């Protein structure tokens, strides 16, 4: 049998097309995987940042509860000035609106502040 010279036949063209399509699909799949990996890393980064922010808010709440809780033993609590009390009430309200303090914690801290 004599080999073909010139353009490839139908089977050769189909094989070449299959190789090209397969290569394009593999490249596209690899790009999609990389894109998904980047999206997953970004999501994990955002979740970590949100978790850190939540921990900071909880620490602020514990600090506020300690600050507005019972005064130190042996030291009488000095009555706060009007401006200082208003500032502290604003801070408590802000912590409450952010969800750091529950309704009960907010009411308790407010009652201790007001007297």
Tab-separated table of N, CA and C in Angstrom:
chain	number	residue	atom	x	y	z
A	1	UNK	N	0.833	-1.167	0.000
A	1	UNK	CA	0.000	0.000	0.000
A	1	UNK	C	0.886	1.241	0.000
A	2	UNK	N	0.466	2.184	-0.724
A	2	UNK	CA	1.223	3.418	-0.875
A	2	UNK	C	0.632	4.457	0.072
A	3	UNK	N	1.501	5.172	0.844
A	3	UNK	CA	1.040	6.186	1.779
A	3	UNK	C	0.511	7.410	1.062
A	4	UNK	N	-0.351	8.106	1.719
A	4	UNK	CA	-0.938	9.322	1.142
A	4	UNK	C	0.061	10.456	1.169
A	5	UNK	N	0.021	11.222	0.192
A	5	UNK	CA	0.861	12.406	0.122
A	5	UNK	C	-0.083	13.587	-0.051
A	6	UNK	N	0.174	14.657	0.688
A	6	UNK	CA	-0.676	15.836	0.580
A	6	UNK	C	-1.511	16.014	1.844
A	7	UNK	N	-2.726	16.409	1.666
A	7	UNK	CA	-3.608	16.690	2.799
A	7	UNK	C	-4.015	15.400	3.496
A	8	UNK	N	-4.268	15.493	4.819
A	8	UNK	CA	-4.683	14.291	5.543
A	8	UNK	C	-6.098	13.897	5.151
A	9	UNK	N	-6.388	12.653	5.366
A	9	UNK	CA	-7.710	12.156	5.049
A	9	UNK	C	-8.700	12.493	6.148
A	10	UNK	N	-9.884	11.949	6.032
A	10	UNK	CA	-10.971	12.208	6.983
A	10	UNK	C	-10.594	11.742	8.380
A	11	UNK	N	-10.005	10.581	8.511
A	11	UNK	CA	-9.640	10.061	9.832
A	11	UNK	C	-8.528	10.920	10.440
A	12	UNK	N	-7.568	11.336	9.674
A	12	UNK	CA	-6.492	12.191	10.177
A	12	UNK	C	-7.010	13.534	10.643
A	13	UNK	N	-7.948	14.100	9.894
A	13	UNK	CA	-8.540	15.384	10.282
A	13	UNK	C	-9.345	15.236	11.566
A	14	UNK	N	-10.101	14.151	11.686
A	14	UNK	CA	-10.896	13.909	12.895
A	14	UNK	C	-9.973	13.715	14.097
A	15	UNK	N	-8.867	12.995	13.914
A	15	UNK	CA	-7.927	12.768	15.010
A	15	UNK	C	-7.288	14.084	15.441
A	16	UNK	N	-6.881	14.901	14.493
A	16	UNK	CA	-6.266	16.192	14.816
A	16	UNK	C	-7.275	17.082	15.560
A	17	UNK	N	-8.508	17.093	15.109
A	17	UNK	CA	-9.550	17.887	15.771
A	17	UNK	C	-9.772	17.399	17.199
A	18	UNK	N	-9.795	16.080	17.391
A	18	UNK	CA	-9.988	15.515	18.726
A	18	UNK	C	-8.846	15.926	19.655
A	19	UNK	N	-7.621	15.933	19.153
A	19	UNK	CA	-6.476	16.338	19.961
A	19	UNK	C	-6.599	17.808	20.341
A	20	UNK	N	-6.977	18.646	19.405
A	20	UNK	CA	-7.112	20.076	19.680
A	20	UNK	C	-8.213	20.323	20.706
A	21	UNK	N	-9.360	19.663	20.529
A	21	UNK	CA	-10.475	19.832	21.469
A	21	UNK	C	-10.082	19.324	22.853
A	22	UNK	N	-9.402	18.192	22.908
A	22	UNK	CA	-8.971	17.651	24.197
A	22	UNK	C	-8.006	18.581	24.905
A	23	UNK	N	-7.074	19.138	24.169
A	23	UNK	CA	-6.115	20.077	24.750
A	23	UNK	C	-6.825	21.327	25.251
A	24	UNK	N	-7.762	21.841	24.478
A	24	UNK	CA	-8.511	23.035	24.892
A	24	UNK	C	-9.332	22.742	26.147
A	25	UNK	N	-9.946	21.581	26.221
A	25	UNK	CA	-10.738	21.217	27.407
A	25	UNK	C	-9.853	21.088	28.638
A	26	UNK	N	-8.706	20.443	28.474
A	26	UNK	CA	-7.794	20.287	29.608
A	26	UNK	C	-7.303	21.644	30.099
A	27	UNK	N	-6.976	22.540	29.195
A	27	UNK	CA	-6.523	23.878	29.569
A	27	UNK	C	-7.631	24.644	30.273
A	28	UNK	N	-8.835	24.568	29.740
A	28	UNK	CA	-9.972	25.250	30.349
A	28	UNK	C	-10.246	24.704	31.752
A	29	UNK	N	-10.192	23.386	31.920
A	29	UNK	CA	-10.422	22.791	33.237
A	29	UNK	C	-9.355	23.229	34.236
A	30	UNK	N	-8.096	23.292	33.793
A	30	UNK	CA	-7.022	23.733	34.679
A	30	UNK	C	-7.224	25.186	35.104
A	31	UNK	N	-7.624	26.026	34.177
A	31	UNK	CA	-7.879	27.430	34.504
A	31	UNK	C	-9.044	27.551	35.483
A	32	UNK	N	-10.084	26.770	35.282
A	32	UNK	CA	-11.230	26.803	36.196
A	32	UNK	C	-10.832	26.346	37.593
A	33	UNK	N	-9.992	25.298	37.682
A	33	UNK	CA	-9.530	24.822	38.985
A	33	UNK	C	-8.717	25.906	39.693
A	34	UNK	N	-7.822	26.574	38.967
A	34	UNK	CA	-7.027	27.651	39.571
A	34	UNK	C	-7.929	28.786	40.046
A	35	UNK	N	-8.905	29.149	39.235
A	35	UNK	CA	-9.839	30.219	39.601
A	35	UNK	C	-10.623	29.828	40.858
A	36	UNK	N	-11.060	28.581	40.918
A	36	UNK	CA	-11.811	28.104	42.082
A	36	UNK	C	-10.909	28.065	43.320
A	37	UNK	N	-9.659	27.653	43.157
A	37	UNK	CA	-8.721	27.640	44.281
A	37	UNK	C	-8.505	29.048	44.821
A	38	UNK	N	-8.366	30.020	43.914
A	38	UNK	CA	-8.208	31.415	44.356
A	38	UNK	C	-9.456	31.897	45.085
A	39	UNK	N	-10.613	31.544	44.574
A	39	UNK	CA	-11.869	31.948	45.221
A	39	UNK	C	-11.980	31.303	46.601
A	40	UNK	N	-11.586	30.034	46.722
A	40	UNK	CA	-11.623	29.346	48.015
A	40	UNK	C	-10.670	30.008	49.009
A	41	UNK	N	-9.478	30.370	48.545
A	41	UNK	CA	-8.519	31.036	49.422
A	41	UNK	C	-9.040	32.392	49.872
A	42	UNK	N	-9.669	33.126	48.969
A	42	UNK	CA	-10.242	34.429	49.322
A	42	UNK	C	-11.361	34.264	50.353
A	43	UNK	N	-12.197	33.267	50.161
A	43	UNK	CA	-13.287	33.004	51.102
A	43	UNK	C	-12.724	32.652	52.480
A	44	UNK	N	-11.723	31.781	52.509
A	44	UNK	CA	-11.117	31.402	53.790
A	44	UNK	C	-10.476	32.610	54.458
A	45	UNK	N	-9.862	33.482	53.668
A	45	UNK	CA	-9.257	34.692	54.208
A	45	UNK	C	-10.322	35.608	54.818
A	46	UNK	N	-11.442	35.746	54.133
A	46	UNK	CA	-12.533	36.574	54.651
A	46	UNK	C	-13.121	35.966	55.924
A	47	UNK	N	-13.263	34.647	55.943
A	47	UNK	CA	-13.789	33.987	57.136
A	47	UNK	C	-12.842	34.170	58.314
A	48	UNK	N	-11.541	34.076	58.054
A	48	UNK	CA	-10.553	34.266	59.114
A	48	UNK	C	-10.626	35.699	59.649
A	49	UNK	N	-10.723	36.664	58.745
A	49	UNK	CA	-10.820	38.068	59.166
A	49	UNK	C	-12.091	38.305	59.989
A	50	UNK	N	-13.190	37.700	59.563
A	50	UNK	CA	-14.447	37.850	60.309
A	50	UNK	C	-14.329	37.213	61.691
A	51	UNK	N	-13.653	36.071	61.755
A	51	UNK	CA	-13.468	35.400	63.040
A	51	UNK	C	-12.601	36.254	63.962
A	52	UNK	N	-11.546	36.854	63.414
A	52	UNK	CA	-10.688	37.716	64.215
A	52	UNK	C	-11.465	38.931	64.719
A	53	UNK	N	-12.302	39.501	63.858
A	53	UNK	CA	-13.107	40.649	64.264
A	53	UNK	C	-14.088	40.248	65.367
A	54	UNK	N	-14.684	39.079	65.243
A	54	UNK	CA	-15.617	38.598	66.262
A	54	UNK	C	-14.897	38.413	67.593
A	55	UNK	N	-13.685	37.864	67.552
A	55	UNK	CA	-12.926	37.686	68.784
A	55	UNK	C	-12.565	39.028	69.409
A	56	UNK	N	-12.247	40.010	68.577
A	56	UNK	CA	-11.938	41.341	69.097
A	56	UNK	C	-13.176	41.960	69.741
A	57	UNK	N	-14.323	41.769	69.116
A	57	UNK	CA	-15.562	42.315	69.674
A	57	UNK	C	-15.889	41.631	71.001
A	58	UNK	N	-15.676	40.316	71.078
A	58	UNK	CA	-15.930	39.604	72.328
A	58	UNK	C	-14.976	40.064	73.418
A	59	UNK	N	-13.712	40.300	73.046
A	59	UNK	CA	-12.741	40.798	74.017
A	59	UNK	C	-13.146	42.192	74.495
A	60	UNK	N	-13.640	43.024	73.578
A	60	UNK	CA	-14.109	44.359	73.959
A	60	UNK	C	-15.308	44.260	74.889
A	61	UNK	N	-16.175	43.293	74.635
A	61	UNK	CA	-17.341	43.110	75.504
A	61	UNK	C	-16.914	42.670	76.894
A	62	UNK	N	-15.948	41.745	76.950
A	62	UNK	CA	-15.455	41.306	78.265
A	62	UNK	C	-14.789	42.471	78.997
A	63	UNK	N	-14.042	43.277	78.235
A	63	UNK	CA	-13.387	44.431	78.845
A	63	UNK	C	-14.437	45.433	79.342
A	64	UNK	N	-15.473	45.660	78.545
A	64	UNK	CA	-16.525	46.587	78.964
A	64	UNK	C	-17.258	46.055	80.181
A	65	UNK	N	-17.498	44.744	80.186
A	65	UNK	CA	-18.185	44.155	81.338
A	65	UNK	C	-17.311	44.271	82.583
A	66	UNK	N	-16.014	44.074	82.420
A	66	UNK	CA	-15.113	44.201	83.561
A	66	UNK	C	-15.019	45.655	84.008
A	67	UNK	N	-14.987	46.554	83.037
A	67	UNK	CA	-14.861	47.977	83.361
A	67	UNK	C	-16.117	48.497	84.041
A	68	UNK	N	-17.260	48.090	83.553
A	68	UNK	CA	-18.515	48.597	84.097
A	68	UNK	C	-19.098	47.672	85.150
A	69	UNK	N	-18.390	46.614	85.450
A	69	UNK	CA	-18.846	45.656	86.461
A	69	UNK	C	-18.637	46.229	87.848
A	70	UNK	N	-18.352	45.356	88.786
A	70	UNK	CA	-18.183	45.806	90.167
A	70	UNK	C	-16.877	46.571	90.304
A	71	UNK	N	-16.871	47.633	91.102
A	71	UNK	CA	-15.640	48.392	91.310
A	71	UNK	C	-14.642	47.564	92.107
A	72	UNK	N	-13.384	47.977	92.070
A	72	UNK	CA	-12.356	47.237	92.790
A	72	UNK	C	-12.648	47.266	94.283
A	73	UNK	N	-12.310	46.171	94.949
A	73	UNK	CA	-12.572	46.052	96.389
A	73	UNK	C	-11.740	47.091	97.142
A	74	UNK	N	-12.335	47.697	98.143
A	74	UNK	CA	-11.634	48.647	98.982
A	74	UNK	C	-11.625	50.060	98.433
A	75	UNK	N	-12.067	50.235	97.196
A	75	UNK	CA	-12.085	51.569	96.617
A	75	UNK	C	-13.527	51.958	96.339
A	76	UNK	N	-14.001	53.005	96.959
A	76	UNK	CA	-15.368	53.436	96.648
A	76	UNK	C	-15.419	53.990	95.230
A	77	UNK	N	-16.491	53.697	94.564
A	77	UNK	CA	-16.645	54.156	93.188
A	77	UNK	C	-16.961	55.647	93.189
A	78	UNK	N	-16.162	56.402	92.468
A	78	UNK	CA	-16.402	57.834	92.349
A	78	UNK	C	-17.514	58.044	91.334
A	79	UNK	N	-18.453	58.896	91.646
A	79	UNK	CA	-19.526	59.115	90.685
A	79	UNK	C	-18.971	59.773	89.420
A	80	UNK	N	-19.314	59.232	88.259
A	80	UNK	CA	-18.788	59.816	87.028
A	80	UNK	C	-19.419	61.180	86.754
A	81	UNK	N	-18.669	62.003	86.066
A	81	UNK	CA	-19.211	63.300	85.693
A	81	UNK	C	-20.294	63.082	84.640
A	82	UNK	N	-21.072	64.099	84.411
A	82	UNK	CA	-22.190	63.989	83.469
A	82	UNK	C	-21.694	63.632	82.068
A	83	UNK	N	-20.636	64.327	81.596
A	83	UNK	CA	-20.108	64.062	80.257
A	83	UNK	C	-19.521	62.659	80.163
A	84	UNK	N	-18.801	62.231	81.193
A	84	UNK	CA	-18.194	60.900	81.182
A	84	UNK	C	-19.279	59.827	81.170
A	85	UNK	N	-20.350	60.062	81.937
A	85	UNK	CA	-21.431	59.080	81.979
A	85	UNK	C	-22.120	58.989	80.618
A	86	UNK	N	-22.317	60.109	79.968
A	86	UNK	CA	-22.951	60.107	78.644
A	86	UNK	C	-22.063	59.383	77.636
A	87	UNK	N	-20.742	59.639	77.699
A	87	UNK	CA	-19.814	58.938	76.807
A	87	UNK	C	-19.854	57.433	77.040
A	88	UNK	N	-19.882	57.039	78.300
A	88	UNK	CA	-19.927	55.604	78.606
A	88	UNK	C	-21.248	54.984	78.149
A	89	UNK	N	-22.331	55.714	78.309
A	89	UNK	CA	-23.629	55.213	77.832
A	89	UNK	C	-23.623	55.055	76.317
A	90	UNK	N	-23.001	56.006	75.620
A	90	UNK	CA	-22.890	55.905	74.160
A	90	UNK	C	-22.074	54.683	73.761
A	91	UNK	N	-20.960	54.438	74.477
A	91	UNK	CA	-20.138	53.266	74.178
A	91	UNK	C	-20.906	51.973	74.445
A	92	UNK	N	-21.644	51.951	75.540
A	92	UNK	CA	-22.461	50.766	75.832
A	92	UNK	C	-23.515	50.553	74.755
A	93	UNK	N	-24.157	51.631	74.343
A	93	UNK	CA	-25.181	51.528	73.301
A	93	UNK	C	-24.579	51.047	71.987
A	94	UNK	N	-23.379	51.518	71.695
A	94	UNK	CA	-22.709	51.083	70.461
A	94	UNK	C	-22.377	49.597	70.537
A	95	UNK	N	-21.854	49.138	71.657
A	95	UNK	CA	-21.562	47.709	71.813
A	95	UNK	C	-22.844	46.881	71.714
A	96	UNK	N	-23.913	47.402	72.282
A	96	UNK	CA	-25.198	46.698	72.218
A	96	UNK	C	-25.716	46.633	70.788
A	97	UNK	N	-25.605	47.732	70.040
A	97	UNK	CA	-26.100	47.754	68.663
A	97	UNK	C	-25.253	46.875	67.743
A	98	UNK	N	-23.974	46.702	68.076
A	98	UNK	CA	-23.102	45.829	67.286
A	98	UNK	C	-23.330	44.360	67.616
A	99	UNK	N	-24.097	44.092	68.662
A	99	UNK	CA	-24.358	42.712	69.032
A	99	UNK	C	-23.335	42.145	69.997
A	100	UNK	N	-22.430	42.985	70.483
A	100	UNK	CA	-21.411	42.514	71.418
A	100	UNK	C	-22.046	42.242	72.775
A	101	UNK	N	-22.947	43.126	73.202
A	101	UNK	CA	-23.646	42.959	74.472
A	101	UNK	C	-25.083	42.505	74.220
A	102	UNK	N	-25.534	41.569	75.021
A	102	UNK	CA	-26.932	41.150	74.924
A	102	UNK	C	-27.800	42.204	75.600
A	103	UNK	N	-29.115	42.041	75.470
A	103	UNK	CA	-30.032	42.992	76.108
A	103	UNK	C	-29.839	43.005	77.622
A	104	UNK	N	-29.681	41.824	78.208
A	104	UNK	CA	-29.523	41.722	79.660
A	104	UNK	C	-28.201	42.342	80.111
A	105	UNK	N	-27.122	42.074	79.374
A	105	UNK	CA	-25.827	42.650	79.731
A	105	UNK	C	-25.860	44.171	79.604
A	106	UNK	N	-26.505	44.647	78.544
A	106	UNK	CA	-26.616	46.091	78.342
A	106	UNK	C	-27.396	46.726	79.482
A	107	UNK	N	-28.520	46.125	79.856
A	107	UNK	CA	-29.341	46.679	80.936
A	107	UNK	C	-28.584	46.671	82.262
A	108	UNK	N	-27.847	45.594	82.540
A	108	UNK	CA	-27.090	45.503	83.787
A	108	UNK	C	-25.989	46.558	83.823
A	109	UNK	N	-25.243	46.684	82.734
A	109	UNK	CA	-24.152	47.663	82.702
A	109	UNK	C	-24.692	49.077	82.801
A	110	UNK	N	-25.818	49.327	82.145
A	110	UNK	CA	-26.430	50.662	82.190
A	110	UNK	C	-26.895	50.974	83.608
A	111	UNK	N	-27.507	49.989	84.266
A	111	UNK	CA	-27.996	50.209	85.633
A	111	UNK	C	-26.825	50.473	86.593
A	112	UNK	N	-25.727	49.755	86.428
A	112	UNK	CA	-24.566	49.982	87.298
A	112	UNK	C	-23.955	51.352	87.032
A	113	UNK	N	-23.973	51.782	85.779
A	113	UNK	CA	-23.390	53.074	85.425
A	113	UNK	C	-24.233	54.205	85.992
A	114	UNK	N	-25.533	54.080	85.851
A	114	UNK	CA	-26.436	55.155	86.315
A	114	UNK	C	-26.505	55.170	87.840
A	115	UNK	N	-26.441	54.000	88.416
A	115	UNK	CA	-26.413	53.954	89.862
A	115	UNK	C	-27.660	53.402	90.363
